């Protein structure tokens, strides 16, 4: 066999994985992902617990939640906001205190400088007093080193002429052997937290009063089964994950979207209770995944503030 026969290009079959790899590298064509049944949740299940809803509600963006689960999530977000706000207020108070302390130190330093200038002026007897450093320390970038630290610097500076802590370098360079002169990283500054409560799936603002009750129409004979089935109350067709559905605010019912296009948009009347409707009274239900696959139009980023509180 020749060397060419051992190459991957000698195969007579263009495999599925090779096709996907080449399509991704070229940037052309459409990539299709094979999603199993476990990647798609049932349309009537909660978007948080992925279990059938005991008390279903719908958000303004069209996502189904169990009332208990979404209220717990909102409460957890509020607790997380209160914790972050408390830390931010503590940081602000510390910044104000440090600024006030720095202002006081600058004022004291100015008074000491003025006093030293007065002391260094010639006296009546003609003697000139020598300027003194009140702290007995050394000048250093960012402030004055205390006398104890200055003594340590001088002691380490006597080790040799090649030392980094010798002479003028001792007042500007940090010292590995002296803890007081080691550089420290500044604490990360916290930003003011946002008080908005976000939907755990769509990421848009949500309020408790905007959650609307949902009434599913069960299929006759499946009310007491472990996996109940639901139908459209108008067409009596079974509702599944592949069915495009809509929620009607007037009757709190879930119907096929064909009913909206063929009946409601033409007559403007709810076909269940006969009340007048507008386009604002219709919410298109979103079909989402289980969180293990990016099947939503907007990639789901579940907010789990309860993990931050632990």
Short mmCIF file of N, CA and C in Angstrom, two decimals, residues 27-143:
data_model
loop_
_atom_site.label_atom_id
_atom_site.label_comp_id
_atom_site.label_asym_id
_atom_site.label_seq_id
_atom_site.Cartn_x
_atom_site.Cartn_y
_atom_site.Cartn_z
N UNK A 27 -17.65 27.95 7.15
CA UNK A 27 -18.59 29.01 7.50
C UNK A 27 -19.81 29.07 6.61
N UNK A 28 -19.95 28.13 5.69
CA UNK A 28 -21.10 28.11 4.79
C UNK A 28 -22.02 26.96 5.16
N UNK A 29 -23.24 27.04 4.68
CA UNK A 29 -24.19 25.96 4.90
C UNK A 29 -24.93 26.12 6.22
N UNK A 30 -25.74 25.14 6.54
CA UNK A 30 -26.55 25.14 7.75
C UNK A 30 -26.15 23.95 8.59
N UNK A 31 -25.88 24.19 9.87
CA UNK A 31 -25.52 23.12 10.78
C UNK A 31 -26.76 22.66 11.52
N UNK A 32 -27.02 21.38 11.49
CA UNK A 32 -28.16 20.79 12.18
C UNK A 32 -27.65 19.96 13.34
N UNK A 33 -28.26 20.13 14.50
CA UNK A 33 -27.88 19.36 15.68
C UNK A 33 -28.95 18.31 15.95
N UNK A 34 -28.53 17.13 16.28
CA UNK A 34 -29.44 16.05 16.60
C UNK A 34 -29.75 16.09 18.10
N UNK A 35 -30.96 16.48 18.42
CA UNK A 35 -31.38 16.61 19.81
C UNK A 35 -32.29 15.45 20.17
N UNK A 36 -32.01 14.83 21.32
CA UNK A 36 -32.85 13.74 21.78
C UNK A 36 -34.09 14.24 22.50
N UNK A 37 -34.92 13.30 22.89
CA UNK A 37 -36.17 13.66 23.57
C UNK A 37 -35.90 14.26 24.95
N UNK A 38 -34.76 13.91 25.54
CA UNK A 38 -34.45 14.45 26.87
C UNK A 38 -34.02 15.90 26.82
N UNK A 39 -33.73 16.42 25.63
CA UNK A 39 -33.28 17.81 25.51
C UNK A 39 -34.44 18.79 25.41
N UNK A 40 -35.66 18.30 25.22
CA UNK A 40 -36.84 19.14 25.07
C UNK A 40 -37.79 18.84 26.21
N UNK A 41 -38.19 19.88 26.92
CA UNK A 41 -39.16 19.68 28.01
C UNK A 41 -40.58 19.71 27.46
N UNK A 42 -41.48 19.13 28.20
CA UNK A 42 -42.89 19.16 27.82
C UNK A 42 -43.41 20.60 27.90
N UNK A 43 -44.30 20.95 26.99
CA UNK A 43 -44.74 22.35 26.89
C UNK A 43 -45.48 22.81 28.13
N UNK A 44 -46.08 21.87 28.90
CA UNK A 44 -46.85 22.26 30.07
C UNK A 44 -46.03 22.17 31.36
N UNK A 45 -44.73 21.86 31.26
CA UNK A 45 -43.88 21.72 32.44
C UNK A 45 -43.25 23.06 32.82
N UNK A 46 -42.83 23.16 34.07
CA UNK A 46 -42.20 24.38 34.58
C UNK A 46 -40.83 24.54 33.95
N UNK A 47 -40.48 25.76 33.59
CA UNK A 47 -39.18 26.03 32.98
C UNK A 47 -38.05 25.99 33.99
N UNK A 48 -38.36 25.95 35.30
CA UNK A 48 -37.33 25.87 36.33
C UNK A 48 -37.16 24.45 36.86
N UNK A 49 -38.27 23.83 37.27
CA UNK A 49 -38.20 22.49 37.84
C UNK A 49 -38.26 21.40 36.79
N UNK A 50 -38.71 21.72 35.56
CA UNK A 50 -38.86 20.76 34.46
C UNK A 50 -39.85 19.66 34.79
N UNK A 51 -40.73 19.92 35.76
CA UNK A 51 -41.76 18.98 36.17
C UNK A 51 -43.14 19.57 35.86
N UNK A 52 -44.17 18.70 35.73
CA UNK A 52 -45.52 19.23 35.50
C UNK A 52 -45.93 20.23 36.57
N UNK A 53 -46.54 21.32 36.15
CA UNK A 53 -46.90 22.40 37.07
C UNK A 53 -48.14 22.03 37.88
N UNK A 54 -48.07 22.23 39.18
CA UNK A 54 -49.25 22.06 40.02
C UNK A 54 -50.14 23.30 39.98
N UNK A 55 -49.51 24.47 39.89
CA UNK A 55 -50.24 25.73 39.78
C UNK A 55 -49.57 26.55 38.69
N UNK A 56 -49.87 26.29 37.42
CA UNK A 56 -49.11 26.92 36.33
C UNK A 56 -49.44 28.40 36.17
N UNK A 57 -48.40 29.17 35.87
CA UNK A 57 -48.53 30.59 35.54
C UNK A 57 -47.67 30.85 34.32
N UNK A 58 -47.96 31.93 33.62
CA UNK A 58 -47.21 32.30 32.42
C UNK A 58 -46.66 33.70 32.61
N UNK A 59 -45.45 33.92 32.13
CA UNK A 59 -44.81 35.22 32.20
C UNK A 59 -45.19 36.04 30.97
N UNK A 60 -44.98 37.35 30.98
CA UNK A 60 -45.31 38.17 29.80
C UNK A 60 -44.52 37.76 28.55
N UNK A 61 -43.37 37.09 28.74
CA UNK A 61 -42.58 36.65 27.58
C UNK A 61 -43.02 35.29 27.06
N UNK A 62 -43.97 34.62 27.73
CA UNK A 62 -44.52 33.37 27.22
C UNK A 62 -43.91 32.11 27.80
N UNK A 63 -43.26 32.18 28.95
CA UNK A 63 -42.67 30.99 29.56
C UNK A 63 -43.56 30.50 30.69
N UNK A 64 -43.73 29.18 30.76
CA UNK A 64 -44.58 28.55 31.76
C UNK A 64 -43.73 28.26 33.01
N UNK A 65 -44.28 28.62 34.18
CA UNK A 65 -43.62 28.34 35.45
C UNK A 65 -44.64 27.78 36.43
N UNK A 66 -44.12 27.02 37.40
CA UNK A 66 -44.94 26.68 38.55
C UNK A 66 -44.89 27.86 39.51
N UNK A 67 -46.03 28.25 40.04
CA UNK A 67 -46.08 29.47 40.86
C UNK A 67 -45.12 29.40 42.04
N UNK A 68 -45.06 28.26 42.70
CA UNK A 68 -44.17 28.13 43.86
C UNK A 68 -42.70 28.28 43.45
N UNK A 69 -42.32 27.69 42.32
CA UNK A 69 -40.92 27.74 41.89
C UNK A 69 -40.51 29.15 41.49
N UNK A 70 -41.35 29.86 40.73
CA UNK A 70 -40.98 31.20 40.27
C UNK A 70 -40.98 32.19 41.44
N UNK A 71 -41.87 32.00 42.42
CA UNK A 71 -41.87 32.90 43.58
C UNK A 71 -40.63 32.68 44.44
N UNK A 72 -40.20 31.44 44.56
CA UNK A 72 -38.96 31.17 45.30
C UNK A 72 -37.77 31.80 44.59
N UNK A 73 -37.77 31.75 43.27
CA UNK A 73 -36.68 32.34 42.50
C UNK A 73 -36.66 33.86 42.67
N UNK A 74 -37.82 34.49 42.62
CA UNK A 74 -37.91 35.94 42.80
C UNK A 74 -37.46 36.33 44.20
N UNK A 75 -37.87 35.56 45.21
CA UNK A 75 -37.47 35.84 46.58
C UNK A 75 -35.95 35.69 46.74
N UNK A 76 -35.38 34.66 46.11
CA UNK A 76 -33.92 34.48 46.18
C UNK A 76 -33.19 35.64 45.52
N UNK A 77 -33.72 36.15 44.41
CA UNK A 77 -33.10 37.30 43.76
C UNK A 77 -33.16 38.54 44.66
N UNK A 78 -34.26 38.72 45.36
CA UNK A 78 -34.38 39.87 46.27
C UNK A 78 -33.39 39.75 47.43
N UNK A 79 -33.21 38.53 47.96
CA UNK A 79 -32.26 38.33 49.04
C UNK A 79 -30.83 38.60 48.55
N UNK A 80 -30.52 38.13 47.35
CA UNK A 80 -29.20 38.37 46.79
C UNK A 80 -28.96 39.86 46.57
N UNK A 81 -29.99 40.59 46.13
CA UNK A 81 -29.86 42.04 45.94
C UNK A 81 -29.62 42.74 47.27
N UNK A 82 -30.34 42.33 48.31
CA UNK A 82 -30.16 42.95 49.63
C UNK A 82 -28.75 42.71 50.15
N UNK A 83 -28.21 41.50 49.91
CA UNK A 83 -26.85 41.20 50.37
C UNK A 83 -25.82 42.03 49.61
N UNK A 84 -25.96 42.12 48.28
CA UNK A 84 -25.03 42.91 47.48
C UNK A 84 -25.11 44.40 47.82
N UNK A 85 -26.34 44.89 48.06
CA UNK A 85 -26.50 46.30 48.41
C UNK A 85 -25.84 46.61 49.75
N UNK A 86 -25.93 45.68 50.70
CA UNK A 86 -25.30 45.88 52.01
C UNK A 86 -23.78 45.95 51.86
N UNK A 87 -23.20 45.07 51.03
CA UNK A 87 -21.76 45.09 50.80
C UNK A 87 -21.34 46.38 50.09
N UNK A 88 -22.16 46.84 49.14
CA UNK A 88 -21.84 48.08 48.43
C UNK A 88 -21.89 49.28 49.38
N UNK A 89 -22.88 49.34 50.25
CA UNK A 89 -22.97 50.44 51.21
C UNK A 89 -21.80 50.41 52.19
N UNK A 90 -21.37 49.22 52.58
CA UNK A 90 -20.21 49.11 53.46
C UNK A 90 -18.95 49.62 52.77
N UNK A 91 -18.80 49.27 51.49
CA UNK A 91 -17.66 49.76 50.73
C UNK A 91 -17.69 51.28 50.60
N UNK A 92 -18.86 51.85 50.35
CA UNK A 92 -18.98 53.31 50.22
C UNK A 92 -18.62 54.00 51.53
N UNK A 93 -19.06 53.42 52.66
CA UNK A 93 -18.74 54.02 53.95
C UNK A 93 -17.23 53.96 54.22
N UNK A 94 -16.59 52.84 53.85
CA UNK A 94 -15.15 52.73 54.05
C UNK A 94 -14.40 53.72 53.17
N UNK A 95 -14.86 53.94 51.95
CA UNK A 95 -14.21 54.91 51.07
C UNK A 95 -14.32 56.32 51.63
N UNK A 96 -15.49 56.67 52.17
CA UNK A 96 -15.65 58.00 52.76
C UNK A 96 -14.75 58.17 53.99
N UNK A 97 -14.67 57.09 54.80
CA UNK A 97 -13.83 57.18 56.00
C UNK A 97 -12.35 57.31 55.63
N UNK A 98 -11.90 56.56 54.62
CA UNK A 98 -10.50 56.65 54.20
C UNK A 98 -10.19 58.01 53.59
N UNK A 99 -11.16 58.56 52.82
CA UNK A 99 -10.95 59.89 52.24
C UNK A 99 -10.85 60.95 53.34
N UNK A 100 -11.68 60.84 54.37
CA UNK A 100 -11.63 61.78 55.48
C UNK A 100 -10.33 61.64 56.25
N UNK A 101 -9.86 60.40 56.43
CA UNK A 101 -8.60 60.18 57.13
C UNK A 101 -7.42 60.73 56.33
N UNK A 102 -7.45 60.53 55.01
CA UNK A 102 -6.37 61.06 54.17
C UNK A 102 -6.36 62.59 54.21
N UNK A 103 -7.54 63.19 54.24
CA UNK A 103 -7.61 64.65 54.33
C UNK A 103 -7.03 65.15 55.65
N UNK A 104 -7.32 64.42 56.74
CA UNK A 104 -6.76 64.80 58.03
C UNK A 104 -5.26 64.65 58.08
N UNK A 105 -4.74 63.57 57.47
CA UNK A 105 -3.30 63.37 57.44
C UNK A 105 -2.61 64.46 56.61
N UNK A 106 -3.24 64.85 55.50
CA UNK A 106 -2.66 65.93 54.69
C UNK A 106 -2.62 67.24 55.46
N UNK A 107 -3.64 67.49 56.24
CA UNK A 107 -3.66 68.72 57.04
C UNK A 107 -2.59 68.70 58.11
N UNK A 108 -2.40 67.55 58.76
CA UNK A 108 -1.34 67.43 59.78
C UNK A 108 0.03 67.60 59.15
N UNK A 109 0.23 66.99 57.98
CA UNK A 109 1.52 67.11 57.30
C UNK A 109 1.82 68.56 56.91
N UNK A 110 0.80 69.28 56.49
CA UNK A 110 0.99 70.70 56.15
C UNK A 110 1.40 71.51 57.38
N UNK A 111 0.77 71.24 58.50
CA UNK A 111 1.13 71.95 59.73
C UNK A 111 2.55 71.61 60.16
N UNK A 112 2.95 70.34 59.99
CA UNK A 112 4.31 69.96 60.37
C UNK A 112 5.34 70.65 59.46
N UNK A 113 5.01 70.74 58.18
CA UNK A 113 5.91 71.42 57.25
C UNK A 113 6.07 72.88 57.62
N UNK A 114 4.96 73.53 57.95
CA UNK A 114 5.04 74.93 58.37
C UNK A 114 5.85 75.09 59.65
N UNK A 115 5.68 74.16 60.58
CA UNK A 115 6.42 74.23 61.84
C UNK A 115 7.92 74.03 61.60
N UNK A 116 8.26 73.09 60.71
CA UNK A 116 9.67 72.85 60.40
C UNK A 116 10.29 74.07 59.73
N UNK A 117 9.52 74.74 58.87
CA UNK A 117 10.03 75.94 58.23
C UNK A 117 10.31 77.04 59.25
N UNK A 118 9.46 77.16 60.25
CA UNK A 118 9.67 78.17 61.31
C UNK A 118 10.88 77.80 62.15
N UNK A 119 11.03 76.51 62.44
CA UNK A 119 12.15 76.06 63.26
C UNK A 119 13.50 76.27 62.57
N UNK A 120 13.50 76.18 61.24
CA UNK A 120 14.77 76.29 60.50
C UNK A 120 15.19 77.73 60.26
N UNK A 121 14.39 78.70 60.60
CA UNK A 121 14.76 80.12 60.42
C UNK A 121 15.78 80.53 61.47
N UNK A 122 16.70 81.49 61.14
CA UNK A 122 17.72 81.93 62.12
C UNK A 122 17.07 82.57 63.34
N UNK A 123 17.59 82.22 64.49
CA UNK A 123 17.08 82.80 65.74
C UNK A 123 17.77 84.12 66.05
N UNK A 124 17.44 84.73 67.18
CA UNK A 124 18.04 86.02 67.56
C UNK A 124 19.53 85.86 67.85
N UNK A 125 19.94 84.71 68.36
CA UNK A 125 21.35 84.50 68.69
C UNK A 125 22.18 84.16 67.48
N UNK A 126 21.53 83.98 66.30
CA UNK A 126 22.25 83.67 65.08
C UNK A 126 22.37 82.18 64.81
N UNK A 127 21.94 81.35 65.76
CA UNK A 127 22.03 79.90 65.54
C UNK A 127 20.86 79.45 64.67
N UNK A 128 21.14 78.48 63.85
CA UNK A 128 20.12 77.91 62.95
C UNK A 128 19.80 76.50 63.41
N UNK A 129 18.57 76.28 63.74
CA UNK A 129 18.17 74.93 64.17
C UNK A 129 18.10 74.00 62.98
N UNK A 130 18.56 72.79 63.18
CA UNK A 130 18.56 71.80 62.08
C UNK A 130 17.16 71.23 61.90
N UNK A 131 16.72 71.03 60.64
CA UNK A 131 15.38 70.44 60.41
C UNK A 131 15.33 69.01 60.88
N UNK A 132 14.21 68.68 61.47
CA UNK A 132 14.06 67.33 61.99
C UNK A 132 12.83 66.67 61.37
N UNK A 133 12.86 65.34 61.32
CA UNK A 133 11.70 64.56 60.91
C UNK A 133 10.96 64.11 62.17
N UNK A 134 9.77 64.63 62.36
CA UNK A 134 9.06 64.38 63.61
C UNK A 134 8.87 62.89 63.89
N UNK A 135 8.70 62.10 62.85
CA UNK A 135 8.45 60.67 63.03
C UNK A 135 9.72 59.86 63.09
N UNK A 136 10.87 60.51 62.77
CA UNK A 136 12.13 59.78 62.77
C UNK A 136 12.20 58.76 61.65
N UNK A 137 11.45 58.94 60.59
CA UNK A 137 11.38 57.94 59.53
C UNK A 137 12.03 58.42 58.26
N UNK A 138 11.75 57.70 57.17
CA UNK A 138 12.31 58.01 55.87
C UNK A 138 11.21 58.46 54.93
N UNK A 139 11.60 59.28 53.95
CA UNK A 139 10.68 59.67 52.90
C UNK A 139 10.48 58.49 51.95
N UNK A 140 9.27 58.27 51.52
CA UNK A 140 8.95 57.17 50.61
C UNK A 140 7.79 57.58 49.74
N UNK A 141 7.72 57.00 48.54
CA UNK A 141 6.63 57.34 47.63
C UNK A 141 5.31 56.92 48.27
N UNK A 142 4.39 57.85 48.36
CA UNK A 142 3.08 57.57 48.91
C UNK A 142 2.97 57.87 50.39
N UNK A 143 4.03 58.35 51.07
CA UNK A 143 3.93 58.67 52.49
C UNK A 143 5.27 58.61 53.18
#
